[in-house]
Short mmCIF file of C-alpha atoms and ligand atoms in Angstrom, two decimals:
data_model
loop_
_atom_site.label_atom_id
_atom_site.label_comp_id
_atom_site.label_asym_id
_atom_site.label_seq_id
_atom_site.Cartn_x
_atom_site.Cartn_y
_atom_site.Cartn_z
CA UNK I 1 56.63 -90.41 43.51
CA UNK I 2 55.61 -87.49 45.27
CA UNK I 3 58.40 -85.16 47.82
CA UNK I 4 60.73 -85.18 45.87
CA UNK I 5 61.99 -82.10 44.40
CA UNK I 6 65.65 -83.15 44.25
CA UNK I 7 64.73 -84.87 40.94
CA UNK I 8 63.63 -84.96 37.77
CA UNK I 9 63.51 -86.79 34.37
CA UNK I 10 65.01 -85.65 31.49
CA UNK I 11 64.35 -85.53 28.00
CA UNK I 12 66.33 -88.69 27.61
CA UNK I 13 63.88 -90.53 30.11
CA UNK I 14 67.17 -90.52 32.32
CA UNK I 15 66.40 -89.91 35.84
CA UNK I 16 68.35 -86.44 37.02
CA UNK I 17 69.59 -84.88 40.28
CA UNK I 18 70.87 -81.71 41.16
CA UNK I 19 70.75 -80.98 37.22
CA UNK I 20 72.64 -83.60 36.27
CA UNK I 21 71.97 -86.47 34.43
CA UNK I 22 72.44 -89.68 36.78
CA UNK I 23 73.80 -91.49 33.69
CA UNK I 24 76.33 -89.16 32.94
CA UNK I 25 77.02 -88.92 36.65
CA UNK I 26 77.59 -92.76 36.71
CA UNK I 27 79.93 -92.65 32.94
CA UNK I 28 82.29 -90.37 35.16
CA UNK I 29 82.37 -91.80 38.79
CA UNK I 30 81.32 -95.60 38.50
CA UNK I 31 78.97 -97.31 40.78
CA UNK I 32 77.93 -97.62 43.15
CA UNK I 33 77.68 -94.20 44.57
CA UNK I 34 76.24 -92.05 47.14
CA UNK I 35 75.10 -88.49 44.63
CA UNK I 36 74.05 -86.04 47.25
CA UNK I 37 72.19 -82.43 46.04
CA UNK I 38 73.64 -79.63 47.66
CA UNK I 39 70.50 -77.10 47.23
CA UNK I 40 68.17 -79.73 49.19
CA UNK I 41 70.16 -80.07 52.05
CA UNK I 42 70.85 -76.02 52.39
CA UNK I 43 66.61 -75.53 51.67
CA UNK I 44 66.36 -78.24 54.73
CA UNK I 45 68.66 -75.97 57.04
CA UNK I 46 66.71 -72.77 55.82
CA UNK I 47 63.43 -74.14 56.71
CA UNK I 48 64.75 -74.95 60.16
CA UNK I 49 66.50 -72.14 61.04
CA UNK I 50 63.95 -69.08 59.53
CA UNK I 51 60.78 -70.84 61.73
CA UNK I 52 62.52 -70.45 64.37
CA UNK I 53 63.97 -67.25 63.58
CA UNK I 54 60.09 -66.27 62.53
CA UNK I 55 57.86 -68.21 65.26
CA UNK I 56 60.72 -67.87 68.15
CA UNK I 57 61.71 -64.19 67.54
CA UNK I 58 65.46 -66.18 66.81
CA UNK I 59 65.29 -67.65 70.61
CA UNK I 60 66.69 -71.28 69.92
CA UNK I 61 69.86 -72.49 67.36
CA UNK I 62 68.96 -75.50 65.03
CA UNK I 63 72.13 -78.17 65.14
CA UNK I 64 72.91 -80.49 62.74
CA UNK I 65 72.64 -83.83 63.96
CA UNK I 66 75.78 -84.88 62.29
CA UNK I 67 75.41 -88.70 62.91
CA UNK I 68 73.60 -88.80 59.78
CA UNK I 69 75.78 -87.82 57.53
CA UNK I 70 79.03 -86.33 58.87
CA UNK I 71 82.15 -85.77 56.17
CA UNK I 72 84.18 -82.33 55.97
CA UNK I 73 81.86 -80.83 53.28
CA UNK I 74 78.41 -81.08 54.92
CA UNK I 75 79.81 -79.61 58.12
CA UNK I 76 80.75 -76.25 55.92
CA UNK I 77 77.38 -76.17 54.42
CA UNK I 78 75.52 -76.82 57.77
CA UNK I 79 77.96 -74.05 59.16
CA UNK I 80 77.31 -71.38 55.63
CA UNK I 81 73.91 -71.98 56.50
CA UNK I 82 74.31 -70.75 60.34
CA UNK I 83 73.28 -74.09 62.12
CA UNK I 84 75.08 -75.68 65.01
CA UNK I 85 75.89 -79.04 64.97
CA UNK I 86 75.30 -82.37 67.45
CA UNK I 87 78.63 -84.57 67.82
CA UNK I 88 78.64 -88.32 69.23
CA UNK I 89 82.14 -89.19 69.15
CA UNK I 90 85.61 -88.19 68.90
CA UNK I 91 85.54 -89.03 65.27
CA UNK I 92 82.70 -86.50 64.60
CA UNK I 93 84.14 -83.77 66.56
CA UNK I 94 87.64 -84.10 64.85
CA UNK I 95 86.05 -83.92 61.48
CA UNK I 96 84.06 -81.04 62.36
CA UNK I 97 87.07 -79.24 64.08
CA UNK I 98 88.82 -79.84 60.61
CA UNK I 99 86.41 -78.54 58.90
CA UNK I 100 86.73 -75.19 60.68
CA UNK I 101 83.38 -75.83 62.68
CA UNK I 102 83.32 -72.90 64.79
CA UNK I 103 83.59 -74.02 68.33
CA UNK I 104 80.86 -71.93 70.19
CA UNK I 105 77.93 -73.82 68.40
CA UNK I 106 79.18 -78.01 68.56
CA UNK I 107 77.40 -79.76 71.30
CA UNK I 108 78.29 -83.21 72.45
CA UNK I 109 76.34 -86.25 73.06
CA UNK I 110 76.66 -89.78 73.55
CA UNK I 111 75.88 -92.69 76.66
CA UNK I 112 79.36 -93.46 77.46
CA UNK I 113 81.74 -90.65 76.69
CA UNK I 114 85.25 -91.62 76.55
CA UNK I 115 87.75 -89.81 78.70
CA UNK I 116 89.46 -89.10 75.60
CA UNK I 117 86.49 -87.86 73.78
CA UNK I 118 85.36 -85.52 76.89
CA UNK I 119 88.99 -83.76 76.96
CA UNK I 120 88.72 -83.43 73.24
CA UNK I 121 85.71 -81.42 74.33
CA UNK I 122 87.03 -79.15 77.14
CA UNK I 123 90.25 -78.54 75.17
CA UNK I 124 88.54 -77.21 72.04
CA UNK I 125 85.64 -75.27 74.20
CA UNK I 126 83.09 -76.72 72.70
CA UNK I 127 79.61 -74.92 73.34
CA UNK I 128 78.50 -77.98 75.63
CA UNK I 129 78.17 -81.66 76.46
CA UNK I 130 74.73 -83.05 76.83
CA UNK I 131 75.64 -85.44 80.12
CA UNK I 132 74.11 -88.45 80.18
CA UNK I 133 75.05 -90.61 83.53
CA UNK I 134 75.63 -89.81 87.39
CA UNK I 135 79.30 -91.48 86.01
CA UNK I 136 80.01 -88.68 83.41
CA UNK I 137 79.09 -86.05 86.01
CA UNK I 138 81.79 -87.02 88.12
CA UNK I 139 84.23 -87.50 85.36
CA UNK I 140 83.52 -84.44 83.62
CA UNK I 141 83.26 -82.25 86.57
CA UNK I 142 87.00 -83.54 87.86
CA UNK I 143 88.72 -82.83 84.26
CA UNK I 144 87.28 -79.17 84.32
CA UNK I 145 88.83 -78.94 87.56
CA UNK I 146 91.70 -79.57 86.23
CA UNK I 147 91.95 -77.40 83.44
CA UNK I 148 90.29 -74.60 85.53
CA UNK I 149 86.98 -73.84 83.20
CA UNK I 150 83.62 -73.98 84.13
CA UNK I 151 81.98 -76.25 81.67
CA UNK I 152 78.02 -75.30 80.04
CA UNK I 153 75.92 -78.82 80.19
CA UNK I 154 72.33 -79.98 79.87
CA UNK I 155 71.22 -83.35 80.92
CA UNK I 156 69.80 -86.52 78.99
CA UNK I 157 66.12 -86.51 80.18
CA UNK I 158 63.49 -89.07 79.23
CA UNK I 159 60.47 -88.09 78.87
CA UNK I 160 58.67 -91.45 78.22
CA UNK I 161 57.20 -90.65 75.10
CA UNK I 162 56.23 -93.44 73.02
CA UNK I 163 56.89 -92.28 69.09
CA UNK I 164 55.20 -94.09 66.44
CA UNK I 165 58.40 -95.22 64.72
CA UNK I 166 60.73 -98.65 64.49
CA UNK I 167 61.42 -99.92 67.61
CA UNK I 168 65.00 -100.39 67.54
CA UNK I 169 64.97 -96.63 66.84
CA UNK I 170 63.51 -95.35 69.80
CA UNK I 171 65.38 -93.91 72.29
CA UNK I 172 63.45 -92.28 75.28
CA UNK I 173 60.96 -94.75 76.29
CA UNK I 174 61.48 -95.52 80.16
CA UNK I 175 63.69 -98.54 79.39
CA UNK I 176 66.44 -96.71 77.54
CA UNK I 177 70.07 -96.95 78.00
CA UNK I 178 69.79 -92.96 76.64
CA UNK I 179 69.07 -90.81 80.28
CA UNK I 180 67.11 -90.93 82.90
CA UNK I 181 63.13 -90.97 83.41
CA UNK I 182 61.31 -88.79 84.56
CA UNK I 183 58.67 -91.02 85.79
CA UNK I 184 60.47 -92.73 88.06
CA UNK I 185 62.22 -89.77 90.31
CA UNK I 186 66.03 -90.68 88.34
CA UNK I 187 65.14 -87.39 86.45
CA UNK I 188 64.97 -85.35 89.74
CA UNK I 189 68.14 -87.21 91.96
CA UNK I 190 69.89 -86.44 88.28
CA UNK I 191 69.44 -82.59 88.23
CA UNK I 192 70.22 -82.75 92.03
CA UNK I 193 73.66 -84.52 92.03
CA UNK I 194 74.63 -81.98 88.65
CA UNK I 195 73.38 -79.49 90.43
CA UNK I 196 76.14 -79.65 93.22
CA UNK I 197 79.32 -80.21 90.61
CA UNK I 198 81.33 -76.83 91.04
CA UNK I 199 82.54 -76.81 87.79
CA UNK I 200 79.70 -77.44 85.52
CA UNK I 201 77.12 -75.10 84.38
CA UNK I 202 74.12 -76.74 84.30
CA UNK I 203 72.06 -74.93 81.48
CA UNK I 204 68.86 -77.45 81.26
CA UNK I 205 67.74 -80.38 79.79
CA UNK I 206 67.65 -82.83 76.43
CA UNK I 207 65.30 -84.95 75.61
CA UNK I 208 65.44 -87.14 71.78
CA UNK I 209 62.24 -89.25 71.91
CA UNK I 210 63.03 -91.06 68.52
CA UNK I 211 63.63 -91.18 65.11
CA UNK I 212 61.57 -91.15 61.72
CA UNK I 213 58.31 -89.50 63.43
CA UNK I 214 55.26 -88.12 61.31
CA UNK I 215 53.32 -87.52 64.61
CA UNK I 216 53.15 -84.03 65.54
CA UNK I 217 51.88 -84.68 68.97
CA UNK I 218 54.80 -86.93 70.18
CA UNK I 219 56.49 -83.73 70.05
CA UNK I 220 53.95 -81.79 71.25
CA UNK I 221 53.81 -84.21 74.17
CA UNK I 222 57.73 -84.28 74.96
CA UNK I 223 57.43 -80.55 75.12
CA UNK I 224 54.82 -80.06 77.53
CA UNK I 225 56.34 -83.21 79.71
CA UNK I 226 59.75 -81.47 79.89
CA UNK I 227 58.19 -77.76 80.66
CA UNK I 228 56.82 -79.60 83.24
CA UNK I 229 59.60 -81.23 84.13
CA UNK I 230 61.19 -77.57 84.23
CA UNK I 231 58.84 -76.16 86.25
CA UNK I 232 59.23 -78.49 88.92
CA UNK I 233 62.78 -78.54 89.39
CA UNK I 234 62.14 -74.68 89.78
CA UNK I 235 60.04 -75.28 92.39
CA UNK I 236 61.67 -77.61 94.24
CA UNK I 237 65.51 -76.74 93.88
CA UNK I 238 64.94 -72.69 92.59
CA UNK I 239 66.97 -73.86 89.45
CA UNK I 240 65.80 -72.08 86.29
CA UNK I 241 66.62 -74.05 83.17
CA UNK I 242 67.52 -71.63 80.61
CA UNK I 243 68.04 -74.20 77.67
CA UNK I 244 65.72 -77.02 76.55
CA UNK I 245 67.00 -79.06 73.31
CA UNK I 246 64.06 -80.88 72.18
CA UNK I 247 66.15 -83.50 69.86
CA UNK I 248 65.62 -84.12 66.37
CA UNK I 249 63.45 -87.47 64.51
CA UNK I 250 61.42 -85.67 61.96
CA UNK I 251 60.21 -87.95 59.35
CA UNK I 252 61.30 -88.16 55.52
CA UNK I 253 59.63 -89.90 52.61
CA UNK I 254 61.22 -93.11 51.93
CA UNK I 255 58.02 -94.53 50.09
CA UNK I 256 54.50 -93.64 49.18
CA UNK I 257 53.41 -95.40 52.68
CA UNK I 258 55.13 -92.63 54.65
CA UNK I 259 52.32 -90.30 55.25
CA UNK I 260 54.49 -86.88 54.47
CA UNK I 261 53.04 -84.16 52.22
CA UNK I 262 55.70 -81.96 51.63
CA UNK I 263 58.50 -79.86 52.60
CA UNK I 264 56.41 -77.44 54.30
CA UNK I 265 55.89 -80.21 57.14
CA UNK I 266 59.39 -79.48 58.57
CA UNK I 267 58.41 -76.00 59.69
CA UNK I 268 55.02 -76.97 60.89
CA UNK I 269 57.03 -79.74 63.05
CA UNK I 270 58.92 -77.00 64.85
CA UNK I 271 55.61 -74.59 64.96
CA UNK I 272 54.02 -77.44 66.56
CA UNK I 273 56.69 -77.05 69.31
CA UNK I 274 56.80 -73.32 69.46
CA UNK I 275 53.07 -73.23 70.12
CA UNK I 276 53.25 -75.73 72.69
CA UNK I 277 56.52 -74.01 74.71
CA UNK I 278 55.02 -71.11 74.42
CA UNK I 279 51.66 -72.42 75.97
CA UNK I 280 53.16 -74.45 78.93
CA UNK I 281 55.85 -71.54 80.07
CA UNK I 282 53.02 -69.60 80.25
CA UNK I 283 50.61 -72.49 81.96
CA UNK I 284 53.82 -73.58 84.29
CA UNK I 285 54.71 -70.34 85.23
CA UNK I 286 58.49 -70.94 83.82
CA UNK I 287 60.81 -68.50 81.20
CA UNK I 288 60.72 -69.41 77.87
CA UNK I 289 63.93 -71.35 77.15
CA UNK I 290 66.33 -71.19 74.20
CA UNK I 291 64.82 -73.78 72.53
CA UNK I 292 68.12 -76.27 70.89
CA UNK I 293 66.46 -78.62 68.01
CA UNK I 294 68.70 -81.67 66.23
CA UNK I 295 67.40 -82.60 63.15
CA UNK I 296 69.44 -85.14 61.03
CA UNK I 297 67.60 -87.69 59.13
CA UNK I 298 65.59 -84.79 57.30
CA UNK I 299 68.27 -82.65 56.63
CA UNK I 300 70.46 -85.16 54.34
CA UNK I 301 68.39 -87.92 53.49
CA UNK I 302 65.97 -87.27 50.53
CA UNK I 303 69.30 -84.90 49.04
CA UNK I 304 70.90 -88.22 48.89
CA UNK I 305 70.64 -90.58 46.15
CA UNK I 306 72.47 -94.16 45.39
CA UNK I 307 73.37 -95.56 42.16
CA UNK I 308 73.99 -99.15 41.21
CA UNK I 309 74.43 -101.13 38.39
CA UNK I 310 72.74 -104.43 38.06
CA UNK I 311 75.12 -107.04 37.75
CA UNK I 312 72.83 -110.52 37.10
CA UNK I 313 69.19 -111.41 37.26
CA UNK I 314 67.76 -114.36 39.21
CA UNK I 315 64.10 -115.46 38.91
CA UNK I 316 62.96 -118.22 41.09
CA UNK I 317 59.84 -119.39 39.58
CA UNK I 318 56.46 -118.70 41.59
CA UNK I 319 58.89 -117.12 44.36
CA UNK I 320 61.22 -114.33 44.10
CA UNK I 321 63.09 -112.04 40.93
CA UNK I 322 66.99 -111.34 42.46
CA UNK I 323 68.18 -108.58 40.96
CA UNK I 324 72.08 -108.01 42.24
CA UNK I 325 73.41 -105.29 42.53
CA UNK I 326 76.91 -103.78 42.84
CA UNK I 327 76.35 -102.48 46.63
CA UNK I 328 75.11 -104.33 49.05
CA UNK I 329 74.70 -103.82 53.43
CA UNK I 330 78.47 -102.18 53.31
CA UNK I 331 77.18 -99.11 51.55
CA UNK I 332 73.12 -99.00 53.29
CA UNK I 333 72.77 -101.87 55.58
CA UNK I 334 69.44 -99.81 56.83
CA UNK I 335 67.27 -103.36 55.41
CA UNK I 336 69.31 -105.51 57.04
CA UNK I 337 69.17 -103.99 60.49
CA UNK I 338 65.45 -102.43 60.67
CA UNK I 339 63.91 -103.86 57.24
CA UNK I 340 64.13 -100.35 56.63
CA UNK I 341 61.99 -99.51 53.49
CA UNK I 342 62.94 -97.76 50.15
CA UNK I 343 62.06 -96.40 46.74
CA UNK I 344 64.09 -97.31 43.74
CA UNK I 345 63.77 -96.74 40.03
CA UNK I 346 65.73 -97.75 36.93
CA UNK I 347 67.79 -94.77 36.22
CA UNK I 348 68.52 -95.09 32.56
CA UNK I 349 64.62 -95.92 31.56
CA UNK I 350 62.85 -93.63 34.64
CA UNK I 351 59.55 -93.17 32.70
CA UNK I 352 59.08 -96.99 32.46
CA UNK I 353 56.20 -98.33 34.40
CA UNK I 354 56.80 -100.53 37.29
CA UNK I 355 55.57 -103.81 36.39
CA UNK I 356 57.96 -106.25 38.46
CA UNK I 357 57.86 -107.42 42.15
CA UNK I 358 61.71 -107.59 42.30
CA UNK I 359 64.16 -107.65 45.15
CA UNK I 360 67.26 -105.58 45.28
CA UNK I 361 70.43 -108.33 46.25
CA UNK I 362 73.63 -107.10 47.28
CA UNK I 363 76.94 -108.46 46.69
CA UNK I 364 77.89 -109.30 50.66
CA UNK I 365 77.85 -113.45 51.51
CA UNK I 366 74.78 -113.01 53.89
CA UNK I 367 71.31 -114.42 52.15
CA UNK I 368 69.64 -110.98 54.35
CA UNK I 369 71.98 -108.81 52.23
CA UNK I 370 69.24 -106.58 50.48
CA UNK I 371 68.43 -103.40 49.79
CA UNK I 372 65.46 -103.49 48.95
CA UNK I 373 62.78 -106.74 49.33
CA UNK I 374 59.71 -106.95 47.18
CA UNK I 375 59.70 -103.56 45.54
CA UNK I 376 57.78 -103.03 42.38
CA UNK I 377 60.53 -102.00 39.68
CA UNK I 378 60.35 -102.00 36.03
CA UNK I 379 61.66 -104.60 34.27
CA UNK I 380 65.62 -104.27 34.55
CA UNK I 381 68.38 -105.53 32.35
CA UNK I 382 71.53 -106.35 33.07
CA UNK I 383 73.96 -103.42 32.80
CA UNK I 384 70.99 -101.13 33.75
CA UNK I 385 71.52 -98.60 36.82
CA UNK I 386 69.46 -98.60 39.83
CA UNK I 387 68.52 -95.62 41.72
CA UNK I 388 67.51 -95.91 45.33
CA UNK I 389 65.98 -93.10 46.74
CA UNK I 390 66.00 -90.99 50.33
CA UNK I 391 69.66 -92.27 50.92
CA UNK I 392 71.08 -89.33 52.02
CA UNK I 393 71.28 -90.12 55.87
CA UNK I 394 72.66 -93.48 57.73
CA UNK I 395 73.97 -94.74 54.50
CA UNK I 396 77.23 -93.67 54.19
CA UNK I 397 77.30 -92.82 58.10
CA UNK I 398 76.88 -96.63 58.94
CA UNK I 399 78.42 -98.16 55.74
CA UNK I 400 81.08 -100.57 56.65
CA UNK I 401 84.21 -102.48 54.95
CA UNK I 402 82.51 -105.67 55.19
CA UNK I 403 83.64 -108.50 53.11
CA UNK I 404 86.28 -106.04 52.55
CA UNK I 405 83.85 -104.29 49.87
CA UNK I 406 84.98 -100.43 49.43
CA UNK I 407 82.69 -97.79 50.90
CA UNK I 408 81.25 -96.13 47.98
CA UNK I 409 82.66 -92.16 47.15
CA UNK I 410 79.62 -89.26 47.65
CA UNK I 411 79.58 -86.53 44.78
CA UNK I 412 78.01 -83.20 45.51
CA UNK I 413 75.96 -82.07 42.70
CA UNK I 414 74.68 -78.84 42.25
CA UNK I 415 73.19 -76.54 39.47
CA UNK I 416 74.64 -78.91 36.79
CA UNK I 417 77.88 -79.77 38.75
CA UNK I 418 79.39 -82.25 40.37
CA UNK I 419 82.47 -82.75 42.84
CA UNK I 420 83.16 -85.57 45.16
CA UNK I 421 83.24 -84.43 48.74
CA UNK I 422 84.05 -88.36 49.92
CA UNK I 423 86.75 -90.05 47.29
CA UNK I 424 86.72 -93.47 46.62
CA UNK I 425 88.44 -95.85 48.47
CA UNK I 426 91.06 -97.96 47.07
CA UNK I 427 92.47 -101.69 48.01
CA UNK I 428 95.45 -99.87 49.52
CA UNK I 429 92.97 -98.12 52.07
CA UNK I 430 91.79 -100.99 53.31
CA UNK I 431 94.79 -102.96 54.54
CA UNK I 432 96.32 -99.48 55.90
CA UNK I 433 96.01 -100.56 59.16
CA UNK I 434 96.94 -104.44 59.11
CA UNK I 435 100.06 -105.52 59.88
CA UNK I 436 102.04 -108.40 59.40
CA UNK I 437 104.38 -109.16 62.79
CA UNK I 438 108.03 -110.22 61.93
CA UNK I 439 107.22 -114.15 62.95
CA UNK I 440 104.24 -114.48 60.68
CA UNK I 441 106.30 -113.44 57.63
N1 LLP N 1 69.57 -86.11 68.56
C1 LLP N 1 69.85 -87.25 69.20
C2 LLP N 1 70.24 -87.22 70.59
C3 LLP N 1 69.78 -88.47 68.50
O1 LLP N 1 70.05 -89.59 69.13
C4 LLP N 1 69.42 -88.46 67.13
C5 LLP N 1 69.38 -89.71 66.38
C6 LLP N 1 69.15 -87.24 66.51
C7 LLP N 1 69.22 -86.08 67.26
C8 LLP N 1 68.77 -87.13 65.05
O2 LLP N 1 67.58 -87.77 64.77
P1 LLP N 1 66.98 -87.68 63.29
O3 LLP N 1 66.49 -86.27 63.07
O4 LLP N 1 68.04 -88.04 62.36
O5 LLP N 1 65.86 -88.65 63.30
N2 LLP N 1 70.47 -95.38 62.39
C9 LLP N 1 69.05 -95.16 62.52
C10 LLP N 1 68.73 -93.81 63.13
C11 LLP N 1 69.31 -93.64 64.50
C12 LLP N 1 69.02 -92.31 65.06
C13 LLP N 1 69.81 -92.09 66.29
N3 LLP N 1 69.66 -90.83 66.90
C14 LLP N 1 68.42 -95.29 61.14
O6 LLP N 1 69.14 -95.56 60.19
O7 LLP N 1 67.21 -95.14 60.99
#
């Protein structure tokens, strides 16, 4: 295993995380579990935020893109460590906001923005709403109207770039449901129509051209497409786009096959981009702009960890070793939707060589419930507990009720300690909301 310096084993040949041994973690809070290592994620933000502090003389603000992980603890770290974060919904924003979040640096995304949502918005001043439809222009630009404020906003611009990545996680090719081309003029007519709403500010642009990239020049490519981009609205309409967020999608190791070398890649991602702004502004003739970047994925997911416990052991001769597990598609259901790929170990016996082709089953009534399919694994016993590795982000964001399975708790570990920051859920919790009417009784 190689990127990974969350972990360690221990003396014991038990695996550890955050300085803690995972057994000991699993004797106190059960399985499964989402263990997530406090120092990784705040190095993450660090890295971030001091390149672009270094490389951009401070010009730019890293956010959070809190999709990936969003609960009330992550948003203080992301805020102790002097990021901004990226919202989607109402839900995100009013866990932020109760987290103290300060206002100024939240910025709001998403294709279809509720009414509800974009009040939340205006009423709490948040720092600005990335617009993404001709629709939301009009909406938006009446409700500030109405509450008499000027609102700051960049638009969802897509750049066309084709990321090496999964293809249900791209977002800015030119068929997208995220934006509007540039390619095709819908860019342009977009900036044009914003352009003449009175109570919008229209700062500049957004582009996100996908998720889980290694390729430096995608985002090399996006940059020099939208400082284009810039230039010629500039041109043709004299408006100067002051802000340019450039998204987020930086790989993370999830096995050996990612091509990743190490943690050092994260600022050379954002030097890449630097290089290239400062290039084009020059080559374009435009300002530099406050450069906005929204990493997620990288910042959470190698801190996180899962642990299961193996729960029975099915070999089907010549065809496939079931190994079931106490989780399942409600806690990561990453497999079932992208046959996302992972690493995963035997906790209690780390040291022991891989030896098994084994799949990882989960406990849901769907035969594409896995975690994991064909991994090599040592030889498990039942009883024995399973780490998965690089877990961290769109796990517990995207884990579900289903089958009416509880979403596993997260513990924060740190320095030898460990405190949940997500409790587990209970029975109770999840028939709060059902109801029995009167005539059904
Ligand atoms: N900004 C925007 C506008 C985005 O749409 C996303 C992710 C990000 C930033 C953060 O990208 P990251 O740095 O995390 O790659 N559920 C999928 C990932 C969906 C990503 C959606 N947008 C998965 O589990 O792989």
């Amino acid at each position: 295993m190689n990127c990974r310096d969350t972990l360690r084993i221990n003396a014991q040949g038990h695996l550890e995380i955050g300085g803690i041994d995972t057994v000991q973690l699993v004797k106190e809070f059960g399985t499964p579990l989402y263990v997530m290592d406090e120092e990784h994620i705040r190095k993450m933000c660090g890295i971030y935020r001091q390149t672009i502090e270094k490389e951009y003389n401070g010009n730019g603000l890293v956010l959070y893109a809190s999709k990936a992980l969003s609960c009330l603890a992550i948003y203080k770290i992301v805020e102790q460590e002097s990021l901004g974060i990226d919202v989607v919904s109402g839900g995100e924003l009013y866990t932020a906001l109760k987290a103290g979040f300060p206002t100024d640096k939240i910025y709001m995304h998403g294709n279809n923005k509720l009414v509800t949502e974009l009040q939340m918005a205006i009423e709490n001043k948040i720092a600005c709403i990335v617009v993404d439809n001709f629709t939301e222009l009009d909406i938006l630009d009446a409700l500030c109207q109405k509450y008499g404020v000027q609102q700051n906003i960049l638009l969802r611009i897509n750049p066309g770039v084709e990321a090496h990545t999964h293809q249900y996680i791209q977002t800015a090719k030119v068929d997208s449901k995220f934006g509007f081309a540039i390619s095709n003029g819908s860019a342009e007519q977009f900036t044009q129509y914003a352009l003449t709403k009175k109570n919008l500010n229209l700062q500049g642009y957004h582009c996100h051209i996908g998720s889980q990239i290694f390729e430096r020049d995608s985002f090399a490519l996006a940059t020099d497409i939208m400082l284009q981009f810039i230039a010629d609205m500039q041109k043709k309409y004299q408006f100067e786009a002051s802000v340019l967020n450039l998204g987020g999608g930086y790989g993370i190791w999830y096995t050996d096959e990612d091509v990743k070398t190490n943690i050092n890649c994260y600022a050379e991602y954002v030097k890449t981009i630097i290089t290239q702004l400062r290039k084009k502004a020059k080559e374009y003739n435009v300002k530099e702009p406050f450069l906005l970047i929204e990493p997620g994925r990288s910042i959470v997911g190698e801190a996180g960890i899962t642990l299961y416990t193996v729960g029975n052991i099915k070999e089907i001769a010549n065809l496939k070793k079931y190994i079931a597990i106490d989780g399942g598609m409600f806690d990561n259901p990453r497999y079932a939707l992208y046959q996302a790929k992972y690493t995963a170990c035997i906790a209690n016996r780390a040291n022991d060589k891989a030896t098994e082709i084994v799949s990882l089953a989960g406990k849901c009534c769907e035969s594409g419930d896995f975690i994991c399919e064909d991994i090599p694994l040592a030889k498990a016993n039942i009883g024995d507990i399973i780490a998965v590795f690089s877990t961290g982000a769109y796990n517990y964001a995207m884990s579900s009720n289903y089958n009416r399975n509880l979403v596993p708790p997260i513990v924060l570990v740190k320095k030898g300690r460990a405190a949940y920051i997500v409790k587990p859920q209970t029975f109770e919790d999840i028939i709060r909301n059902d109801v029995l009417p009167e005539y059904l009784k």
